[in-house]
mmCIF file of C-alpha atoms and ligand atoms in Angstrom:
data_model
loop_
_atom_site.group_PDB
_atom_site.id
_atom_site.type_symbol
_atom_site.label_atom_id
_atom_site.label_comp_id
_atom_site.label_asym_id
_atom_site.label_seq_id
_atom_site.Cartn_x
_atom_site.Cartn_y
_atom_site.Cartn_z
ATOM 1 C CA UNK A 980 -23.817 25.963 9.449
ATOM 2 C CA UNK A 981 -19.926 25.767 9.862
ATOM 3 C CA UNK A 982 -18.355 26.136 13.386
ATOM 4 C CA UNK A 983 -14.498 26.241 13.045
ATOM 5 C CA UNK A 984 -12.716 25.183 16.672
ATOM 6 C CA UNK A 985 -8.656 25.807 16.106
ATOM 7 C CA UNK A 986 -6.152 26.372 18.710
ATOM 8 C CA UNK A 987 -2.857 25.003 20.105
ATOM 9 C CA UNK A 988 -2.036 21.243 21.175
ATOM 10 C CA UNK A 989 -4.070 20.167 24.033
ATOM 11 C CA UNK A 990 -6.369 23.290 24.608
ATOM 12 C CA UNK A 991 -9.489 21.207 24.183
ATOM 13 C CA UNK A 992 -10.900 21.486 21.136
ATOM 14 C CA UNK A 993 -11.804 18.011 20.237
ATOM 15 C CA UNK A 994 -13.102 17.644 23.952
ATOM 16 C CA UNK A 995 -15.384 20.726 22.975
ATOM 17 C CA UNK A 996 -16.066 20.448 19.440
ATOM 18 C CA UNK A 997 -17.470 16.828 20.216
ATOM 19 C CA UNK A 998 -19.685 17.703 22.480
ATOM 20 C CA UNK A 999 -20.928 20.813 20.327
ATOM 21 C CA UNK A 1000 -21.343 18.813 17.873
ATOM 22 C CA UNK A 1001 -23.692 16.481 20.184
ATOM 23 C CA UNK A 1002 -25.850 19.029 21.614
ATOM 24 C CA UNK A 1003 -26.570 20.712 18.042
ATOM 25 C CA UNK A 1004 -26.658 17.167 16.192
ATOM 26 C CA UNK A 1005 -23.979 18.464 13.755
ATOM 27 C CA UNK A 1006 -21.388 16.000 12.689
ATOM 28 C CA UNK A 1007 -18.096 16.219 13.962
ATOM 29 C CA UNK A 1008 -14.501 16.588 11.769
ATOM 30 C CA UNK A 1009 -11.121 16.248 13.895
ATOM 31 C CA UNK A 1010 -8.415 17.129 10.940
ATOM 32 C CA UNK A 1011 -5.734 16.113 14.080
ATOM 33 C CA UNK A 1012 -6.682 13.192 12.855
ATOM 34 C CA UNK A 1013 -6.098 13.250 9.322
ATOM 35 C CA UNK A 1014 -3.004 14.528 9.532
ATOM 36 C CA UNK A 1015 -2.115 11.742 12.430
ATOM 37 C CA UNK A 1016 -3.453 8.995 10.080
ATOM 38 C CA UNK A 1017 -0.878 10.263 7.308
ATOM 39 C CA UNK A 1018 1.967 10.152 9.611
ATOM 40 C CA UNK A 1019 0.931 6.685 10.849
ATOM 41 C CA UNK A 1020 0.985 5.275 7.251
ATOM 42 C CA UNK A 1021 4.635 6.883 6.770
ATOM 43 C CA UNK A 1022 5.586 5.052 10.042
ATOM 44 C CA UNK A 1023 3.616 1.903 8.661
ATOM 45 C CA UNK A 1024 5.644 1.695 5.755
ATOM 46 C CA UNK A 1025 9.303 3.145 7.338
ATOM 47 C CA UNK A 1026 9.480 6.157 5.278
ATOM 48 C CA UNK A 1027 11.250 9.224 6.866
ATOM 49 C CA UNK A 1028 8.447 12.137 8.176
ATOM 50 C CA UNK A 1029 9.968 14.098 5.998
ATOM 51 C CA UNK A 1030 10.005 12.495 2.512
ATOM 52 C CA UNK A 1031 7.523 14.692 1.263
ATOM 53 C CA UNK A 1032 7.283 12.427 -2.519
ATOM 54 C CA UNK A 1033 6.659 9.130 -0.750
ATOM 55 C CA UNK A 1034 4.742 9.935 1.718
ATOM 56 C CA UNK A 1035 2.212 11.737 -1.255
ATOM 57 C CA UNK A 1036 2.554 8.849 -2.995
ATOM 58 C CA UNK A 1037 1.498 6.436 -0.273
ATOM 59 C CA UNK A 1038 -1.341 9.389 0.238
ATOM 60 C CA UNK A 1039 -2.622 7.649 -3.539
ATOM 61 C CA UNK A 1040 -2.195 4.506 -2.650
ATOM 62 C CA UNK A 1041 -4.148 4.056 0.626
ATOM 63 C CA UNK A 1042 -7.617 5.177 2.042
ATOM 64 C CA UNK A 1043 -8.712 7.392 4.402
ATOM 65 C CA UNK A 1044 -11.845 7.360 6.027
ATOM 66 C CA UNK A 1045 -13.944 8.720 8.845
ATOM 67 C CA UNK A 1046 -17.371 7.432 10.665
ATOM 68 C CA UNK A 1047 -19.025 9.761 12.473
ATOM 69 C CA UNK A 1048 -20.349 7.689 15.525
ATOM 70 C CA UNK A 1049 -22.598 9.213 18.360
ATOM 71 C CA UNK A 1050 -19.486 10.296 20.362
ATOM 72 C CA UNK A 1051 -17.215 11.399 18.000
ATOM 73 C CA UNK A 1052 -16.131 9.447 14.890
ATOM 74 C CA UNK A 1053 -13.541 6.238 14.137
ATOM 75 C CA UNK A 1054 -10.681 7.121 11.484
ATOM 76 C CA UNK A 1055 -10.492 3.963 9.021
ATOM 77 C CA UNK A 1056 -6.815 3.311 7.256
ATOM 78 C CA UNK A 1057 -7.631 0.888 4.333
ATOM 79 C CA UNK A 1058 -10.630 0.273 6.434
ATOM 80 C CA UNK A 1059 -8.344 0.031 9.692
ATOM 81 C CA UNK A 1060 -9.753 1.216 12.764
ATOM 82 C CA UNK A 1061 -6.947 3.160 13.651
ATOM 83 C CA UNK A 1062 -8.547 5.671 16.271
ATOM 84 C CA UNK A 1063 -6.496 4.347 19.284
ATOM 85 C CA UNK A 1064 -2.961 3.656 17.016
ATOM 86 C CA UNK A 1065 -3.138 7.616 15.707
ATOM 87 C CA UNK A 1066 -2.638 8.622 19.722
ATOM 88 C CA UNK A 1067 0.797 6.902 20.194
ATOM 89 C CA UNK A 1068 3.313 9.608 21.471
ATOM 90 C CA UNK A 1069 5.555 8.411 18.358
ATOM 91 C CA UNK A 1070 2.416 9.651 16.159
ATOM 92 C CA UNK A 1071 2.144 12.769 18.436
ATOM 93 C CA UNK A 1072 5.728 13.595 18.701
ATOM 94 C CA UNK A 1073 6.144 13.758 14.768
ATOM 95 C CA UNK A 1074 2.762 14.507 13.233
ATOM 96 C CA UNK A 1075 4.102 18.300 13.198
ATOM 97 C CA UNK A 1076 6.686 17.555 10.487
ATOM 98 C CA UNK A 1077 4.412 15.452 8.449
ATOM 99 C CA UNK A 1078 1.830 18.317 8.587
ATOM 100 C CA UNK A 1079 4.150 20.825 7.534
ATOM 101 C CA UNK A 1080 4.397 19.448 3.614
ATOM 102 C CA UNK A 1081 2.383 21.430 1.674
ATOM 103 C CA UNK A 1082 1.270 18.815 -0.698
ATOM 104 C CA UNK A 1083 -0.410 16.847 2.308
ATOM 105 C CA UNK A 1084 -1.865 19.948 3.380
ATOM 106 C CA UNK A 1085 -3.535 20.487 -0.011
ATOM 107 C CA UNK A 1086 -4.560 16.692 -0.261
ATOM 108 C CA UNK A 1087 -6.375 16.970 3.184
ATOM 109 C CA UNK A 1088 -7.746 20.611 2.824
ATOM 110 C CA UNK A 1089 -9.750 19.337 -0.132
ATOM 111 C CA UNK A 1090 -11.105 16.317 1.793
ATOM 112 C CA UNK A 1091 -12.206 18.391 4.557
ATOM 113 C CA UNK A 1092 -13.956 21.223 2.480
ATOM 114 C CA UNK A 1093 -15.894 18.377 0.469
ATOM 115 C CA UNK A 1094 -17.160 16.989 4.089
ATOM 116 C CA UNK A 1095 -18.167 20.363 5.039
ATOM 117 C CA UNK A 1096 -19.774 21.225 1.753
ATOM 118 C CA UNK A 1097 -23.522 19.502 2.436
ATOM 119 C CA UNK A 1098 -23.912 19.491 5.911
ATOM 120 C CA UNK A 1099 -23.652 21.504 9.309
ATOM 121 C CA UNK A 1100 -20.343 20.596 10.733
ATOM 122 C CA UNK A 1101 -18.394 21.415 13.943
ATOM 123 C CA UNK A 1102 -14.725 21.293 12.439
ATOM 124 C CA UNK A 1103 -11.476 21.043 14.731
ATOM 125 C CA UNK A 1104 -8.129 22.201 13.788
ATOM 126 C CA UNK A 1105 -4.795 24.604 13.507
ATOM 127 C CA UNK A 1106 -6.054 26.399 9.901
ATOM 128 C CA UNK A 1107 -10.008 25.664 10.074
ATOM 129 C CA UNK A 1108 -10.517 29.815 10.712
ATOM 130 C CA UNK A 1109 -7.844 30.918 8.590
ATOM 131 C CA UNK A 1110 -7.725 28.630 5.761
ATOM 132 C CA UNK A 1111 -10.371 25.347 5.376
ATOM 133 C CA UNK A 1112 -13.324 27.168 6.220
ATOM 134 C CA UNK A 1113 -12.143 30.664 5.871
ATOM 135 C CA UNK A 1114 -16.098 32.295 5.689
ATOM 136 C CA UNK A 1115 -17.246 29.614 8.899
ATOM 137 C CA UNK A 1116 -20.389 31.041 10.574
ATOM 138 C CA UNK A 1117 -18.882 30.755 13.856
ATOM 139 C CA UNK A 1118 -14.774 30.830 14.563
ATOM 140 C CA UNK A 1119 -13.385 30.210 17.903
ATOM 141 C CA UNK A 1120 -9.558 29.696 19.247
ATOM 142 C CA UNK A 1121 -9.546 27.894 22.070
ATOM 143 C CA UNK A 1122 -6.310 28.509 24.213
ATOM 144 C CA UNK A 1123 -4.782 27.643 27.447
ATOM 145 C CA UNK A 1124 -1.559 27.846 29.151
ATOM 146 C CA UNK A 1125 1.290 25.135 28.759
ATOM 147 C CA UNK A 1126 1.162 24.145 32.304
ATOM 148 C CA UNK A 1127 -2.574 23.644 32.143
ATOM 149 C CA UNK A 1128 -2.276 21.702 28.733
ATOM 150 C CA UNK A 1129 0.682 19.336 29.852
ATOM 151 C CA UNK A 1130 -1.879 19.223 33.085
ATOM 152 C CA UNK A 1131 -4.439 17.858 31.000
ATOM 153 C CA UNK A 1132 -2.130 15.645 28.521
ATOM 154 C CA UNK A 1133 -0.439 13.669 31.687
ATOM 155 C CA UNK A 1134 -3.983 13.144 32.865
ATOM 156 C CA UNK A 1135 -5.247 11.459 29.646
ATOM 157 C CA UNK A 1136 -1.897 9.388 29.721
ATOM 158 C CA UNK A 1137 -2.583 7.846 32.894
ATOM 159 C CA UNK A 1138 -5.848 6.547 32.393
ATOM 160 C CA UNK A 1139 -4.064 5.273 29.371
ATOM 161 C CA UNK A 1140 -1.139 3.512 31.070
ATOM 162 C CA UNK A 1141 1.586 6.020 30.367
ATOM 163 C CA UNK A 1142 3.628 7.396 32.733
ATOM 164 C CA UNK A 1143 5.404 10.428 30.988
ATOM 165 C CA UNK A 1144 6.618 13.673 33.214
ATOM 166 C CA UNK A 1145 5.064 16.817 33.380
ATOM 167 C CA UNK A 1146 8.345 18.401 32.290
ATOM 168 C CA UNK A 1147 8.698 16.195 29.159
ATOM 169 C CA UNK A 1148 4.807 16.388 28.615
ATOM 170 C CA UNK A 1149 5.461 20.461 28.640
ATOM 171 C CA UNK A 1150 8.299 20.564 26.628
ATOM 172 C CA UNK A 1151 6.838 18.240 23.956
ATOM 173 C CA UNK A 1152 3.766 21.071 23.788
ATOM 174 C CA UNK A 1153 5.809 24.044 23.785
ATOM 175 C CA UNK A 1154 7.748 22.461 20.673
ATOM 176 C CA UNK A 1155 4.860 21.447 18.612
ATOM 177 C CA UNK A 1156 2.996 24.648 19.423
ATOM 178 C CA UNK A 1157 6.546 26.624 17.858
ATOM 179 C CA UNK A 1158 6.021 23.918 14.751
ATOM 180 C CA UNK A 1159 2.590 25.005 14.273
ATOM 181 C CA UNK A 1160 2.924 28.410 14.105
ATOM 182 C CA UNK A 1161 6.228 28.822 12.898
ATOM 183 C CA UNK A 1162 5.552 26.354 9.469
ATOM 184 C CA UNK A 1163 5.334 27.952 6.350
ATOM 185 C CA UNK A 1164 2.295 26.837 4.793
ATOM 186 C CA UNK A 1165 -1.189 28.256 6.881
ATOM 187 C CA UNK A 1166 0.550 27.970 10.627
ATOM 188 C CA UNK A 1167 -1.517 27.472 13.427
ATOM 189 C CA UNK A 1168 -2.931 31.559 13.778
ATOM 190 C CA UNK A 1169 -5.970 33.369 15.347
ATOM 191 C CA UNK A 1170 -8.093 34.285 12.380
ATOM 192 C CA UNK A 1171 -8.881 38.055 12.578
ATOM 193 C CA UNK A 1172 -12.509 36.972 13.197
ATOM 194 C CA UNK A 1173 -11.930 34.587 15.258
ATOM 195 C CA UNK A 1174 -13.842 34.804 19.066
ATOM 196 C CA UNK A 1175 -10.654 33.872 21.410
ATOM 197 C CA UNK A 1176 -11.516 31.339 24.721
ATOM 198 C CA UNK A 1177 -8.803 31.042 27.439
ATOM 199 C CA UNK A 1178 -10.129 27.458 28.947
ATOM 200 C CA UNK A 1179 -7.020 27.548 31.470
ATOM 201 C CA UNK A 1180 -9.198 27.925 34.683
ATOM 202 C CA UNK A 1181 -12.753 26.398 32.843
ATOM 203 C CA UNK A 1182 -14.539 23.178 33.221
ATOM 204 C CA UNK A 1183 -15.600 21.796 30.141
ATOM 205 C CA UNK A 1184 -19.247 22.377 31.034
ATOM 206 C CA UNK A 1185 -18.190 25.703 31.423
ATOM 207 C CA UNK A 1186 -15.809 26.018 27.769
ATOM 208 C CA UNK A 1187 -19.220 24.110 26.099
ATOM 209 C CA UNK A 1188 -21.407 26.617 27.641
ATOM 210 C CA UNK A 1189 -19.991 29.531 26.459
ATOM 211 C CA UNK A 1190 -19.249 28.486 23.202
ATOM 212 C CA UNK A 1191 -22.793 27.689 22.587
ATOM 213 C CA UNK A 1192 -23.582 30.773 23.574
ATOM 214 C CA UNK A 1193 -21.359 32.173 20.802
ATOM 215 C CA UNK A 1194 -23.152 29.710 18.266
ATOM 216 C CA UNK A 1195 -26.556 31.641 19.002
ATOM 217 C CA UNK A 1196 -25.426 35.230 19.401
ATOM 218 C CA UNK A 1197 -24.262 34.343 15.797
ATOM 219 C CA UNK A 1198 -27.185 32.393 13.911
HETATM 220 O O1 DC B 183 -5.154 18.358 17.108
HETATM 221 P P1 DC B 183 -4.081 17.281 17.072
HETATM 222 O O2 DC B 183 -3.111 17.336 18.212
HETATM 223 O O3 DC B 183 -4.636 15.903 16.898
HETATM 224 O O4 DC B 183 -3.242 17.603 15.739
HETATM 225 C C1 DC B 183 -2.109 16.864 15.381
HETATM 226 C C2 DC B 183 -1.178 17.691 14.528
HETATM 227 O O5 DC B 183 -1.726 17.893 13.239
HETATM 228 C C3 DC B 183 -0.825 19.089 15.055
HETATM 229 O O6 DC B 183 0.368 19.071 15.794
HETATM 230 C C4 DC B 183 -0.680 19.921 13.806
HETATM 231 C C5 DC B 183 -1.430 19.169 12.744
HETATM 232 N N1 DC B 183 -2.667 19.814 12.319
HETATM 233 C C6 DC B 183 -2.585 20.749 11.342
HETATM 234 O O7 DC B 183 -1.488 21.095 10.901
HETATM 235 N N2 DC B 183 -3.719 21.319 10.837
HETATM 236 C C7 DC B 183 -4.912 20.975 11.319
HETATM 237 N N3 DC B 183 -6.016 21.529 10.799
HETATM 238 C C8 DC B 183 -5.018 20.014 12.344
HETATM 239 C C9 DC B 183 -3.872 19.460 12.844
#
């Protein structure tokens, strides 16, 4: 079985699709993170987020992996634990352009359709619905307002020792959501099929419960 989980920055989705992904014992796929690993290795090696041939090229040269652990999974760079490094707001605050070159894109879309090909996977992303896993059993896009996002972002910062402002915090979402869906190669958009959830006034027990519920109604 293939549950798809896109939406906008900071809606939730890895916060949902984890646990989802927990309570059916399906394994978990955050393609953020992929794409965050990619732009970490161009930072790594000083190359500008926009040189599409070297950063390809560095694509070849390194490895990529992910462990699936029992809450969540680890990204590996050249066997690198780089989970914590991929969060920086330097990664965050560029990981838009990198994602926009359609050769990286291509690169990562294969990886992620050959780890959903043999098993039942709860998949988290901007192009999951639309594009990775376009015939996905389930499809949801989970939304929320800006406020309620940059809410939840300034919250995760503190209990990581960063003091950023709302007001930055907001702006910095409203841009990268306009990146998203404004790029030219599968932007971040509602499949057609796609079962919308507005978590803006939600607990997560509550975003987890009715999401399951859409997992059943559709086995
Ligand atoms: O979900 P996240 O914030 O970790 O994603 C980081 C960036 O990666 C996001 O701004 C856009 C890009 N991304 C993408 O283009 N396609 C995906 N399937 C997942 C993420």
């Amino acid at each position: 079985m293939q549950i798809a989980i896109d939406g906008p920055a900071s809606a939730g989705k890895s916060t949902i699709a984890k646990l989802i992904a927990k309570r059916l014992n399906f394994v978990y796929c955050d393609t953020g993170a992929m794409y965050r690993t990619v732009t970490l290795l161009a930072k790594d090696n000083q190359i500008d987020y926009g040189d599409m041939s070297s950063i390809v090229q560095l694509m070849d040269e390194h490895s990529i992996k992910f462990i699936n652990k029992d809450e969540g999974q680890d990204v590996l760079l050249d066997d690198q634990n780089v989970s914590d490094e991929i969060r920086s707001e330097e990664i965050t605050n560029n990981v838009s352009q990198v994602s926009a070159i359609k050769e990286v894109r291509e690169k990562l879309v294969d990886m992620q359709r050959q780890l959903a090909s043999d098993t039942d996977i709860v998949m988290d992303g901007r192009d999951i619905g639309t594009t990775v896993l376009p015939n996905a059993d389930v499809k949801i896009f989970l939304i929320a307002s800006v406020e309620v996002r940059a809410q939840r972002r300034y919250k995760e910062n503190i209990e990581r020792g960063i003091n950023t402002s709302l007001k930055t915090l907001e702006d910095e979402i409203a841009a990268r959501d306009y990146k998203d869906s404004h790029r030219e190669i599968s932007p971040l958009r509602k499949a057609d099929d796609a079962i919308e959830v507005d978590t803006s006034n939600m607990t997560i027990e509550e975003v987890v419960a009715k999401v399951l519920e859409i997992v059943q109604a559709n086995k």
